[in-house]
PDB file of C-alpha atoms in Angstrom:
ATOM      1  CA  MET A 232      10.526  37.874 -41.451  1.00 35.00           C
ATOM      2  CA  SER A 233      11.477  41.143 -42.675  1.00 43.00           C
ATOM      3  CA  LYS A 234      15.360  42.129 -42.950  1.00 52.00           C
ATOM      4  CA  PRO A 235      16.605  43.943 -40.293  1.00 57.00           C
ATOM      5  CA  LEU A 236      17.752  47.687 -41.106  1.00 63.00           C
ATOM      6  CA  GLU A 237      21.312  48.384 -41.847  1.00 88.00           C
ATOM      7  CA  ALA A 238      22.831  50.878 -39.510  1.00 93.00           C
ATOM      8  CA  VAL A 239      25.023  53.778 -40.645  1.00 96.00           C
ATOM      9  CA  ASN A 240      26.817  56.422 -38.506  1.00 98.00           C
ATOM     10  CA  LEU A 241      26.966  59.743 -40.529  1.00 98.00           C
ATOM     11  CA  ALA A 242      29.906  62.422 -40.973  1.00 98.00           C
ATOM     12  CA  LEU A 243      28.763  65.683 -42.103  1.00 98.00           C
ATOM     13  CA  GLN A 244      31.249  68.438 -43.154  1.00 97.00           C
ATOM     14  CA  GLY A 245      30.747  72.203 -42.769  1.00 95.00           C
ATOM     15  CA  GLY A 246      30.628  74.668 -45.550  1.00 91.00           C
ATOM     16  CA  GLY A 247      28.226  77.363 -45.012  1.00 89.00           C
ATOM     17  CA  ALA A 248      25.366  77.826 -47.365  1.00 91.00           C
ATOM     18  CA  LEU A 249      26.840  74.690 -49.063  1.00 94.00           C
ATOM     19  CA  GLY A 250      25.029  72.668 -46.166  1.00 96.00           C
ATOM     20  CA  ALA A 251      21.848  72.879 -47.852  1.00 96.00           C
ATOM     21  CA  LEU A 252      23.476  69.874 -49.945  1.00 97.00           C
ATOM     22  CA  THR A 253      23.513  67.814 -46.884  1.00 98.00           C
ATOM     23  CA  TRP A 254      20.210  68.650 -46.136  1.00 98.00           C
ATOM     24  CA  GLY A 255      18.999  66.995 -49.599  1.00 98.00           C
ATOM     25  CA  VAL A 256      21.139  64.156 -48.687  1.00 98.00           C
ATOM     26  CA  LEU A 257      19.619  63.634 -45.563  1.00 98.00           C
ATOM     27  CA  ASP A 258      16.095  64.462 -46.796  1.00 98.00           C
ATOM     28  CA  ARG A 259      16.679  61.328 -49.470  1.00 97.00           C
ATOM     29  CA  LEU A 260      18.295  58.970 -46.731  1.00 97.00           C
ATOM     30  CA  LEU A 261      15.498  59.408 -44.277  1.00 97.00           C
ATOM     31  CA  GLU A 262      13.173  58.004 -46.909  1.00 96.00           C
ATOM     32  CA  GLU A 263      15.454  55.020 -47.168  1.00 93.00           C
ATOM     33  CA  PRO A 264      13.743  52.083 -45.398  1.00 87.00           C
ATOM     34  CA  ARG A 265      16.732  49.879 -45.631  1.00 85.00           C
ATOM     35  CA  LEU A 266      18.771  52.422 -43.436  1.00 91.00           C
ATOM     36  CA  ARG A 267      18.924  53.549 -39.904  1.00 93.00           C
ATOM     37  CA  ILE A 268      21.097  56.057 -37.938  1.00 96.00           C
ATOM     38  CA  GLU A 269      22.833  55.494 -34.943  1.00 96.00           C
ATOM     39  CA  ALA A 270      25.005  58.384 -34.533  1.00 98.00           C
ATOM     40  CA  ILE A 271      26.134  61.634 -36.272  1.00 98.00           C
ATOM     41  CA  SER A 272      29.431  63.547 -36.186  1.00 98.00           C
ATOM     42  CA  GLY A 273      28.831  67.074 -37.713  1.00 98.00           C
ATOM     43  CA  THR A 274      31.024  70.358 -38.017  1.00 98.00           C
ATOM     44  CA  SER A 275      29.669  73.668 -38.777  1.00 96.00           C
ATOM     45  CA  ALA A 276      26.942  73.578 -41.084  1.00 96.00           C
ATOM     46  CA  GLY A 277      26.953  69.754 -40.651  1.00 98.00           C
ATOM     47  CA  ALA A 278      26.421  70.397 -36.908  1.00 98.00           C
ATOM     48  CA  MET A 279      23.295  72.275 -37.891  1.00 98.00           C
ATOM     49  CA  ASN A 280      22.057  69.537 -40.186  1.00 98.00           C
ATOM     50  CA  ALA A 281      22.715  66.956 -37.412  1.00 98.00           C
ATOM     51  CA  ALA A 282      21.027  68.860 -34.493  1.00 98.00           C
ATOM     52  CA  ALA A 283      17.966  69.603 -36.946  1.00 98.00           C
ATOM     53  CA  LEU A 284      17.593  65.850 -37.990  1.00 98.00           C
ATOM     54  CA  ALA A 285      18.023  64.781 -34.322  1.00 98.00           C
ATOM     55  CA  SER A 286      15.807  67.203 -32.971  1.00 98.00           C
ATOM     56  CA  GLY A 287      12.852  66.301 -35.589  1.00 98.00           C
ATOM     57  CA  TRP A 288      13.532  62.920 -35.101  1.00 97.00           C
ATOM     58  CA  CYS A 289      12.525  62.877 -31.383  1.00 97.00           C
ATOM     59  CA  ALA A 290       9.217  64.632 -32.190  1.00 95.00           C
ATOM     60  CA  GLY A 291       8.339  62.753 -35.340  1.00 95.00           C
ATOM     61  CA  GLY A 292      10.668  59.867 -36.315  1.00 96.00           C
ATOM     62  CA  ARG A 293      11.667  60.083 -39.890  1.00 96.00           C
ATOM     63  CA  HIS A 294       9.145  62.566 -41.305  1.00 97.00           C
ATOM     64  CA  GLY A 295       9.652  64.720 -37.861  1.00 97.00           C
ATOM     65  CA  ALA A 296      13.548  64.732 -39.147  1.00 98.00           C
ATOM     66  CA  GLN A 297      12.764  65.482 -42.761  1.00 98.00           C
ATOM     67  CA  LYS A 298      10.276  68.463 -41.479  1.00 98.00           C
ATOM     68  CA  ALA A 299      13.080  69.916 -39.123  1.00 98.00           C
ATOM     69  CA  LEU A 300      15.583  70.141 -41.437  1.00 98.00           C
ATOM     70  CA  SER A 301      13.239  71.623 -44.227  1.00 98.00           C
ATOM     71  CA  ASP A 302      11.969  74.314 -41.404  1.00 98.00           C
ATOM     72  CA  PHE A 303      15.595  75.088 -40.461  1.00 97.00           C
ATOM     73  CA  TRP A 304      16.904  75.652 -43.918  1.00 97.00           C
ATOM     74  CA  ASN A 305      13.969  77.716 -45.038  1.00 95.00           C
ATOM     75  CA  ALA A 306      14.145  80.059 -42.086  1.00 95.00           C
ATOM     76  CA  VAL A 307      18.142  80.504 -43.082  1.00 93.00           C
ATOM     77  CA  GLY A 308      16.783  81.281 -46.732  1.00 91.00           C
ATOM     78  CA  ALA A 309      14.287  83.967 -45.299  1.00 89.00           C
ATOM     79  CA  SER A 310      16.487  85.411 -42.911  1.00 81.00           C
ATOM     80  CA  GLY A 311      18.437  88.681 -42.707  1.00 49.00           C
ATOM     81  CA  ASN A 312      21.421  86.414 -43.155  1.00 47.00           C
ATOM     82  CA  SER A 313      20.842  85.931 -46.873  1.00 45.00           C
ATOM     83  CA  LEU A 314      23.113  88.464 -48.119  1.00 51.00           C
ATOM     84  CA  PRO A 315      23.722  87.426 -51.865  1.00 46.00           C
ATOM     85  CA  ALA A 316      24.460  90.898 -53.172  1.00 49.00           C
ATOM     86  CA  SER A 317      27.010  91.968 -50.564  1.00 53.00           C
ATOM     87  CA  ALA A 318      28.526  88.716 -50.138  1.00 55.00           C
ATOM     88  CA  ARG A 319      31.710  89.439 -51.895  1.00 58.00           C
ATOM     89  CA  LEU A 320      32.046  93.164 -50.024  1.00 61.00           C
ATOM     90  CA  LEU A 321      31.363  91.213 -46.790  1.00 64.00           C
ATOM     91  CA  ILE A 322      34.571  89.025 -47.605  1.00 65.00           C
ATOM     92  CA  ASP A 323      36.456  91.972 -48.743  1.00 67.00           C
ATOM     93  CA  LEU A 324      35.743  93.749 -45.665  1.00 69.00           C
ATOM     94  CA  SER A 325      36.548  90.902 -43.351  1.00 72.00           C
ATOM     95  CA  ARG A 326      40.252  90.964 -44.723  1.00 73.00           C
ATOM     96  CA  LEU A 327      40.892  94.190 -43.670  1.00 73.00           C
ATOM     97  CA  PHE A 328      38.581  94.500 -40.134  1.00 77.00           C
ATOM     98  CA  SER A 329      38.005  91.954 -37.360  1.00 82.00           C
ATOM     99  CA  PRO A 330      34.498  90.891 -36.711  1.00 81.00           C
ATOM    100  CA  TYR A 331      34.754  93.077 -33.392  1.00 82.00           C
ATOM    101  CA  GLN A 332      35.120  96.229 -35.798  1.00 81.00           C
ATOM    102  CA  LEU A 333      32.675  95.135 -38.222  1.00 75.00           C
ATOM    103  CA  ASN A 334      30.091  93.968 -35.688  1.00 78.00           C
ATOM    104  CA  PRO A 335      30.537  95.051 -32.286  1.00 81.00           C
ATOM    105  CA  PHE A 336      27.428  93.877 -30.816  1.00 72.00           C
ATOM    106  CA  ASP A 337      27.914  90.548 -32.155  1.00 78.00           C
ATOM    107  CA  ILE A 338      24.809  90.400 -33.865  1.00 77.00           C
ATOM    108  CA  ASN A 339      24.164  86.722 -35.260  1.00 86.00           C
ATOM    109  CA  PRO A 340      20.779  86.063 -36.755  1.00 87.00           C
ATOM    110  CA  LEU A 341      21.927  82.314 -36.841  1.00 92.00           C
ATOM    111  CA  ARG A 342      21.202  82.338 -33.077  1.00 94.00           C
ATOM    112  CA  LYS A 343      17.569  82.685 -33.334  1.00 94.00           C
ATOM    113  CA  ILE A 344      17.055  80.443 -36.016  1.00 95.00           C
ATOM    114  CA  ILE A 345      19.014  77.644 -33.820  1.00 97.00           C
ATOM    115  CA  THR A 346      17.029  78.347 -30.806  1.00 97.00           C
ATOM    116  CA  ASP A 347      13.541  78.696 -32.642  1.00 96.00           C
ATOM    117  CA  HIS A 348      13.902  75.526 -34.676  1.00 96.00           C
ATOM    118  CA  ILE A 349      15.998  73.170 -32.610  1.00 97.00           C
ATOM    119  CA  ASP A 350      14.667  71.548 -29.336  1.00 97.00           C
ATOM    120  CA  PHE A 351      17.904  71.175 -27.121  1.00 97.00           C
ATOM    121  CA  GLU A 352      16.123  69.420 -24.233  1.00 97.00           C
ATOM    122  CA  ALA A 353      14.974  66.633 -26.678  1.00 97.00           C
ATOM    123  CA  LEU A 354      18.414  66.263 -27.975  1.00 97.00           C
ATOM    124  CA  ARG A 355      19.799  65.709 -24.128  1.00 96.00           C
ATOM    125  CA  SER A 356      17.121  63.256 -23.783  1.00 94.00           C
ATOM    126  CA  GLN A 357      17.731  59.398 -23.813  1.00 90.00           C
ATOM    127  CA  ARG A 358      15.863  58.957 -26.908  1.00 91.00           C
ATOM    128  CA  ALA A 359      17.964  60.915 -28.821  1.00 95.00           C
ATOM    129  CA  ILE A 360      20.450  60.194 -31.820  1.00 97.00           C
ATOM    130  CA  ARG A 361      23.798  60.407 -30.283  1.00 98.00           C
ATOM    131  CA  LEU A 362      25.548  63.457 -31.626  1.00 98.00           C
ATOM    132  CA  PHE A 363      29.138  64.518 -31.904  1.00 98.00           C
ATOM    133  CA  ILE A 364      29.423  68.438 -32.262  1.00 98.00           C
ATOM    134  CA  ALA A 365      32.906  69.630 -33.401  1.00 98.00           C
ATOM    135  CA  ALA A 366      34.399  73.042 -32.161  1.00 98.00           C
ATOM    136  CA  THR A 367      37.906  74.001 -31.570  1.00 98.00           C
ATOM    137  CA  ARG A 368      39.223  75.589 -28.725  1.00 98.00           C
ATOM    138  CA  LEU A 369      40.740  78.966 -29.420  1.00 97.00           C
ATOM    139  CA  ARG A 370      43.355  78.796 -26.741  1.00 96.00           C
ATOM    140  CA  THR A 371      45.131  75.518 -27.797  1.00 97.00           C
ATOM    141  CA  GLY A 372      43.623  74.911 -31.125  1.00 97.00           C
ATOM    142  CA  ALA A 373      42.284  71.212 -29.836  1.00 97.00           C
ATOM    143  CA  LEU A 374      39.447  69.645 -30.751  1.00 98.00           C
ATOM    144  CA  LYS A 375      36.108  69.896 -28.692  1.00 98.00           C
ATOM    145  CA  LEU A 376      33.394  67.396 -29.333  1.00 98.00           C
ATOM    146  CA  PHE A 377      30.107  68.580 -27.706  1.00 98.00           C
ATOM    147  CA  GLU A 378      27.903  65.550 -26.832  1.00 98.00           C
ATOM    148  CA  ASN A 379      24.032  65.367 -26.455  1.00 98.00           C
ATOM    149  CA  PRO A 380      24.026  66.213 -22.739  1.00 97.00           C
ATOM    150  CA  GLN A 381      26.432  69.379 -23.602  1.00 97.00           C
ATOM    151  CA  LEU A 382      24.276  70.380 -26.475  1.00 98.00           C
ATOM    152  CA  SER A 383      23.159  74.141 -26.447  1.00 97.00           C
ATOM    153  CA  ALA A 384      22.700  76.923 -28.932  1.00 97.00           C
ATOM    154  CA  ASP A 385      26.185  78.416 -28.256  1.00 98.00           C
ATOM    155  CA  ALA A 386      27.872  74.847 -28.784  1.00 98.00           C
ATOM    156  CA  LEU A 387      26.247  74.882 -32.557  1.00 98.00           C
ATOM    157  CA  LEU A 388      27.246  78.639 -32.866  1.00 97.00           C
ATOM    158  CA  ALA A 389      30.719  77.520 -31.587  1.00 98.00           C
ATOM    159  CA  SER A 390      30.952  74.886 -34.154  1.00 98.00           C
ATOM    160  CA  ALA A 391      30.153  77.529 -36.879  1.00 96.00           C
ATOM    161  CA  CYS A 392      32.137  80.351 -35.764  1.00 96.00           C
ATOM    162  CA  LEU A 393      34.369  81.552 -38.333  1.00 91.00           C
ATOM    163  CA  PRO A 394      36.911  84.038 -36.871  1.00 92.00           C
ATOM    164  CA  THR A 395      36.820  86.345 -39.773  1.00 88.00           C
ATOM    165  CA  MET A 396      33.238  86.650 -39.567  1.00 87.00           C
ATOM    166  CA  ASN A 397      31.956  86.097 -35.910  1.00 91.00           C
ATOM    167  CA  HIS A 398      33.311  86.604 -32.459  1.00 95.00           C
ATOM    168  CA  ALA A 399      34.420  83.819 -30.707  1.00 96.00           C
ATOM    169  CA  ILE A 400      31.723  81.713 -28.648  1.00 97.00           C
ATOM    170  CA  GLU A 401      32.520  81.298 -24.898  1.00 97.00           C
ATOM    171  CA  ILE A 402      31.429  78.354 -23.354  1.00 98.00           C
ATOM    172  CA  ASP A 403      32.342  78.003 -19.434  1.00 97.00           C
ATOM    173  CA  GLY A 404      34.902  79.997 -19.842  1.00 97.00           C
ATOM    174  CA  GLU A 405      36.584  78.544 -22.834  1.00 97.00           C
ATOM    175  CA  GLN A 406      36.473  80.427 -26.181  1.00 98.00           C
ATOM    176  CA  TYR A 407      35.651  78.400 -29.369  1.00 98.00           C
ATOM    177  CA  TRP A 408      36.281  78.927 -33.147  1.00 97.00           C
ATOM    178  CA  ASP A 409      34.884  76.915 -35.990  1.00 97.00           C
ATOM    179  CA  GLY A 410      35.204  73.161 -35.677  1.00 97.00           C
ATOM    180  CA  GLY A 411      36.583  72.472 -39.083  1.00 95.00           C
ATOM    181  CA  TYR A 412      40.045  73.798 -38.327  1.00 96.00           C
ATOM    182  CA  SER A 413      40.132  70.569 -35.871  1.00 96.00           C
ATOM    183  CA  GLY A 414      37.906  68.029 -37.128  1.00 95.00           C
ATOM    184  CA  ASN A 415      35.783  68.392 -40.337  1.00 94.00           C
ATOM    185  CA  PRO A 416      34.179  66.383 -39.088  1.00 96.00           C
ATOM    186  CA  ALA A 417      35.719  64.224 -36.536  1.00 97.00           C
ATOM    187  CA  ILE A 418      35.534  60.417 -37.200  1.00 97.00           C
ATOM    188  CA  TYR A 419      36.856  58.928 -34.391  1.00 96.00           C
ATOM    189  CA  PRO A 420      33.863  59.027 -31.900  1.00 97.00           C
ATOM    190  CA  LEU A 421      32.079  57.111 -34.433  1.00 97.00           C
ATOM    191  CA  LEU A 422      34.440  54.205 -34.340  1.00 94.00           C
ATOM    192  CA  TYR A 423      35.472  54.427 -30.397  1.00 93.00           C
ATOM    193  CA  ARG A 424      32.055  55.461 -28.831  1.00 94.00           C
ATOM    194  CA  CYS A 425      29.643  53.664 -31.504  1.00 95.00           C
ATOM    195  CA  ARG A 426      28.605  50.132 -32.349  1.00 93.00           C
ATOM    196  CA  THR A 427      27.913  50.617 -36.072  1.00 93.00           C
ATOM    197  CA  PRO A 428      30.833  49.682 -38.329  1.00 93.00           C
ATOM    198  CA  ASP A 429      29.717  51.645 -41.204  1.00 96.00           C
ATOM    199  CA  ILE A 430      30.264  55.183 -41.527  1.00 97.00           C
ATOM    200  CA  LEU A 431      28.809  57.430 -44.234  1.00 98.00           C
ATOM    201  CA  ILE A 432      30.796  60.972 -44.886  1.00 98.00           C
ATOM    202  CA  VAL A 433      28.969  63.583 -46.337  1.00 98.00           C
ATOM    203  CA  ARG A 434      32.041  66.133 -47.737  1.00 96.00           C
ATOM    204  CA  LEU A 435      31.555  69.488 -48.793  1.00 94.00           C
ATOM    205  CA  GLN A 436      34.796  70.921 -49.060  1.00 90.00           C
ATOM    206  CA  PRO A 437      36.503  69.865 -52.307  1.00 86.00           C
ATOM    207  CA  LEU A 438      39.603  67.503 -52.436  1.00 85.00           C
ATOM    208  CA  GLN A 439      40.059  67.896 -56.316  1.00 82.00           C
ATOM    209  CA  ARG A 440      39.536  71.123 -58.242  1.00 79.00           C
ATOM    210  CA  GLU A 441      40.412  70.693 -62.173  1.00 74.00           C
ATOM    211  CA  GLU A 442      41.576  74.119 -62.438  1.00 79.00           C
ATOM    212  CA  HIS A 443      44.943  75.446 -61.590  1.00 84.00           C
ATOM    213  CA  PRO A 444      44.671  78.054 -59.253  1.00 83.00           C
ATOM    214  CA  ILE A 445      46.132  81.435 -60.904  1.00 86.00           C
ATOM    215  CA  SER A 446      43.878  84.329 -59.624  1.00 83.00           C
ATOM    216  CA  ALA A 447      44.075  85.706 -56.078  1.00 82.00           C
ATOM    217  CA  ASP A 448      40.594  84.382 -55.674  1.00 78.00           C
ATOM    218  CA  ALA A 449      41.394  81.088 -57.024  1.00 81.00           C
ATOM    219  CA  ILE A 450      44.210  80.576 -54.559  1.00 86.00           C
ATOM    220  CA  ARG A 451      42.560  81.743 -51.670  1.00 82.00           C
ATOM    221  CA  ALA A 452      39.705  79.018 -52.457  1.00 80.00           C
ATOM    222  CA  ARG A 453      42.171  76.372 -52.926  1.00 85.00           C
ATOM    223  CA  THR A 454      43.944  77.280 -49.515  1.00 87.00           C
ATOM    224  CA  ILE A 455      40.645  77.159 -47.669  1.00 85.00           C
ATOM    225  CA  ASP A 456      39.987  73.581 -49.009  1.00 86.00           C
ATOM    226  CA  PHE A 457      43.543  72.747 -47.737  1.00 89.00           C
ATOM    227  CA  GLN A 458      42.638  74.207 -44.471  1.00 89.00           C
ATOM    228  CA  PHE A 459      39.312  72.860 -43.762  1.00 90.00           C
ATOM    229  CA  ASN A 460      40.362  69.286 -45.141  1.00 91.00           C
ATOM    230  CA  ALA A 461      43.430  68.857 -43.280  1.00 93.00           C
ATOM    231  CA  ALA A 462      42.371  67.366 -40.087  1.00 94.00           C
ATOM    232  CA  PHE A 463      39.812  65.144 -41.637  1.00 95.00           C
ATOM    233  CA  LEU A 464      42.432  63.773 -44.349  1.00 94.00           C
ATOM    234  CA  ARG A 465      45.078  63.062 -41.149  1.00 95.00           C
ATOM    235  CA  GLU A 466      42.532  61.340 -39.448  1.00 96.00           C
ATOM    236  CA  MET A 467      41.272  59.274 -42.271  1.00 95.00           C
ATOM    237  CA  ARG A 468      44.706  58.152 -43.266  1.00 95.00           C
ATOM    238  CA  ASN A 469      45.426  57.053 -39.690  1.00 95.00           C
ATOM    239  CA  LEU A 470      42.549  55.129 -39.239  1.00 94.00           C
ATOM    240  CA  ILE A 471      42.704  53.324 -43.013  1.00 94.00           C
ATOM    241  CA  LEU A 472      46.469  52.391 -41.900  1.00 94.00           C
ATOM    242  CA  ALA A 473      45.421  51.028 -38.789  1.00 93.00           C
ATOM    243  CA  LYS A 474      42.532  49.085 -40.207  1.00 92.00           C
ATOM    244  CA  ARG A 475      45.110  47.777 -43.125  1.00 91.00           C
ATOM    245  CA  GLU A 476      47.534  46.650 -40.456  1.00 90.00           C
ATOM    246  CA  ILE A 477      45.041  44.714 -38.372  1.00 89.00           C
ATOM    247  CA  GLY A 478      44.007  43.105 -41.810  1.00 85.00           C
ATOM    248  CA  LYS A 479      47.115  41.364 -42.197  1.00 83.00           C
ATOM    249  CA  GLN A 480      46.802  39.654 -38.882  1.00 81.00           C
ATOM    250  CA  TRP A 481      45.143  36.008 -38.705  1.00 74.00           C
ATOM    251  CA  LEU A 482      43.948  36.864 -35.380  1.00 69.00           C
ATOM    252  CA  THR A 483      42.915  39.711 -33.438  1.00 68.00           C
ATOM    253  CA  PHE A 484      42.150  40.075 -29.797  1.00 67.00           C
ATOM    254  CA  GLY A 485      40.337  43.332 -28.412  1.00 72.00           C
ATOM    255  CA  LYS A 486      37.516  45.348 -28.887  1.00 81.00           C
ATOM    256  CA  LEU A 487      39.087  47.825 -30.849  1.00 82.00           C
ATOM    257  CA  PRO A 488      41.050  45.565 -33.372  1.00 86.00           C
ATOM    258  CA  GLY A 489      37.930  44.007 -34.070  1.00 87.00           C
ATOM    259  CA  LYS A 490      36.165  47.485 -34.679  1.00 89.00           C
ATOM    260  CA  LEU A 491      38.844  48.609 -37.148  1.00 91.00           C
ATOM    261  CA  ARG A 492      38.706  45.160 -39.040  1.00 90.00           C
ATOM    262  CA  ARG A 493      34.865  45.546 -39.520  1.00 91.00           C
ATOM    263  CA  LEU A 494      34.989  49.467 -40.294  1.00 94.00           C
ATOM    264  CA  ASN A 495      33.654  50.338 -43.606  1.00 96.00           C
ATOM    265  CA  PHE A 496      33.697  54.012 -45.141  1.00 96.00           C
ATOM    266  CA  HIS A 497      31.172  55.149 -47.496  1.00 97.00           C
ATOM    267  CA  LEU A 498      31.334  58.536 -49.266  1.00 97.00           C
ATOM    268  CA  ILE A 499      28.950  61.274 -50.774  1.00 97.00           C
ATOM    269  CA  GLU A 500      30.349  64.212 -52.316  1.00 95.00           C
ATOM    270  CA  ALA A 501      30.094  67.013 -54.922  1.00 92.00           C
ATOM    271  CA  ASP A 502      33.491  68.201 -55.882  1.00 90.00           C
ATOM    272  CA  ASP A 503      32.600  68.420 -59.488  1.00 89.00           C
ATOM    273  CA  LEU A 504      29.918  71.070 -58.431  1.00 90.00           C
ATOM    274  CA  ILE A 505      31.143  72.726 -55.280  1.00 88.00           C
ATOM    275  CA  GLY A 506      34.811  72.804 -56.745  1.00 81.00           C
ATOM    276  CA  SER A 507      33.630  75.410 -59.741  1.00 79.00           C
ATOM    277  CA  MET A 508      32.105  77.663 -57.280  1.00 77.00           C
ATOM    278  CA  ARG A 509      33.489  80.767 -56.001  1.00 69.00           C
ATOM    279  CA  THR A 510      34.102  81.565 -52.201  1.00 64.00           C
ATOM    280  CA  GLU A 511      31.135  83.789 -51.643  1.00 61.00           C
ATOM    281  CA  LYS A 512      28.919  81.126 -52.656  1.00 64.00           C
ATOM    282  CA  THR A 513      29.222  79.836 -49.112  1.00 68.00           C
ATOM    283  CA  LEU A 514      27.377  82.939 -47.954  1.00 70.00           C
ATOM    284  CA  ASN A 515      24.477  82.665 -50.790  1.00 75.00           C
ATOM    285  CA  ALA A 516      22.041  81.640 -48.628  1.00 82.00           C
ATOM    286  CA  THR A 517      19.277  82.706 -50.994  1.00 88.00           C
ATOM    287  CA  PRO A 518      15.826  80.271 -50.776  1.00 90.00           C
ATOM    288  CA  GLU A 519      16.423  79.667 -54.635  1.00 91.00           C
ATOM    289  CA  PHE A 520      20.035  78.725 -54.212  1.00 91.00           C
ATOM    290  CA  LEU A 521      19.315  76.513 -51.068  1.00 94.00           C
ATOM    291  CA  LEU A 522      16.604  74.558 -53.019  1.00 95.00           C
ATOM    292  CA  LYS A 523      18.926  73.841 -55.760  1.00 94.00           C
ATOM    293  CA  LEU A 524      21.566  72.417 -53.744  1.00 95.00           C
ATOM    294  CA  ARG A 525      18.891  70.473 -51.700  1.00 97.00           C
ATOM    295  CA  ASN A 526      17.608  69.141 -54.968  1.00 97.00           C
ATOM    296  CA  GLU A 527      21.422  68.130 -56.026  1.00 97.00           C
ATOM    297  CA  GLY A 528      21.915  66.591 -52.569  1.00 98.00           C
ATOM    298  CA  ARG A 529      18.768  64.408 -52.949  1.00 98.00           C
ATOM    299  CA  ALA A 530      19.934  63.233 -56.460  1.00 98.00           C
ATOM    300  CA  ARG A 531      23.323  62.427 -55.142  1.00 97.00           C
ATOM    301  CA  ALA A 532      22.075  60.383 -52.228  1.00 97.00           C
ATOM    302  CA  ASP A 533      19.700  58.644 -54.516  1.00 96.00           C
ATOM    303  CA  THR A 534      22.825  57.492 -56.986  1.00 97.00           C
ATOM    304  CA  TRP A 535      24.810  56.352 -53.909  1.00 96.00           C
ATOM    305  CA  LEU A 536      21.600  54.227 -52.397  1.00 95.00           C
ATOM    306  CA  VAL A 537      21.081  52.593 -56.238  1.00 93.00           C
ATOM    307  CA  ASN A 538      25.025  51.846 -56.367  1.00 94.00           C
ATOM    308  CA  ASN A 539      25.989  51.175 -52.687  1.00 93.00           C
ATOM    309  CA  ALA A 540      23.156  50.698 -50.125  1.00 89.00           C
ATOM    310  CA  GLY A 541      23.791  46.830 -50.696  1.00 89.00           C
ATOM    311  CA  LEU A 542      27.066  47.502 -49.459  1.00 93.00           C
ATOM    312  CA  VAL A 543      26.467  48.770 -46.124  1.00 93.00           C
ATOM    313  CA  GLY A 544      27.335  46.316 -43.304  1.00 90.00           C
ATOM    314  CA  ARG A 545      29.475  44.153 -45.737  1.00 91.00           C
ATOM    315  CA  ARG A 546      32.474  46.473 -47.021  1.00 92.00           C
ATOM    316  CA  SER A 547      33.530  50.002 -47.904  1.00 94.00           C
ATOM    317  CA  SER A 548      32.147  51.734 -51.338  1.00 94.00           C
ATOM    318  CA  LEU A 549      34.734  54.488 -50.748  1.00 93.00           C
ATOM    319  CA  ASP A 550      38.157  53.951 -52.160  1.00 91.00           C
ATOM    320  CA  LEU A 551      40.404  53.767 -49.354  1.00 91.00           C
ATOM    321  CA  ASP A 552      43.590  53.931 -51.283  1.00 88.00           C
ATOM    322  CA  ALA A 553      42.967  57.327 -52.305  1.00 86.00           C
ATOM    323  CA  PHE A 554      43.505  58.699 -48.687  1.00 88.00           C
ATOM    324  CA  VAL A 555      46.996  56.796 -48.193  1.00 84.00           C
ATOM    325  CA  ASP A 556      48.969  57.131 -51.666  1.00 72.00           C
TER     326      ASP A 556
END
């Protein structure tokens, strides 16, 4: 009898063009016969990856998911959204003018890529991988999770709506900004609304940078790291502290304590690589750069699989103390 597949839930951070690294991670994980995916929580670029994977999975299983991810990112690289030469200028202008001034007609090439490459009818079907797509309510700053029945091109654009670059996205009378401000990504739905106890996080926002920021650019980059990791770090700390308290008890009663006791965390990250990049790299969607990131993501996923795949279903491979000390 063959060994049953170990299930994981995926938590995918945002990071603009750096999401191509997550593409590589997912591309490699989809080749791994020991793993299956129950659900994905994604924000911004992580939301795009989640939707592309799930859409392709409905059409053709693992190979369909790989193809959908490849088609999506190839379209990003080929689109007019690739502005490597003017990325720095665009960032500078966004500090002086709002997107309502710079782009009054709200032209967003990403909308066409999304509608061309993601099958939302399939995502809303019963056979789809469960998705939790994070956006931030502009009115209150609260987290909004779009689940499969609510998914649309607008929901994905809301998750990736940087307010300095894009108009707010309106859905059912509510306006939204990037989900990274409130959940990057949201972890709790993978605990409360799923059965699988193992969560694999793919992180794109560096927690550590080796150099002390002195220049204006370096200081801005570090504040962005803090801004887009804040909600994630708070949530991880709370969950890990709760897991520790449950672990001290001899007996636990109830569904949630049992889930917390079994909860395992795993991580694939690239702080050493991304931490050395300038901020405008997140806009550098050239095919060459995206392919380089994809290959890097595949390599890091392969390393994680070699070292940690055997721990799935047994214990965390992530150092949990780093989130509470």
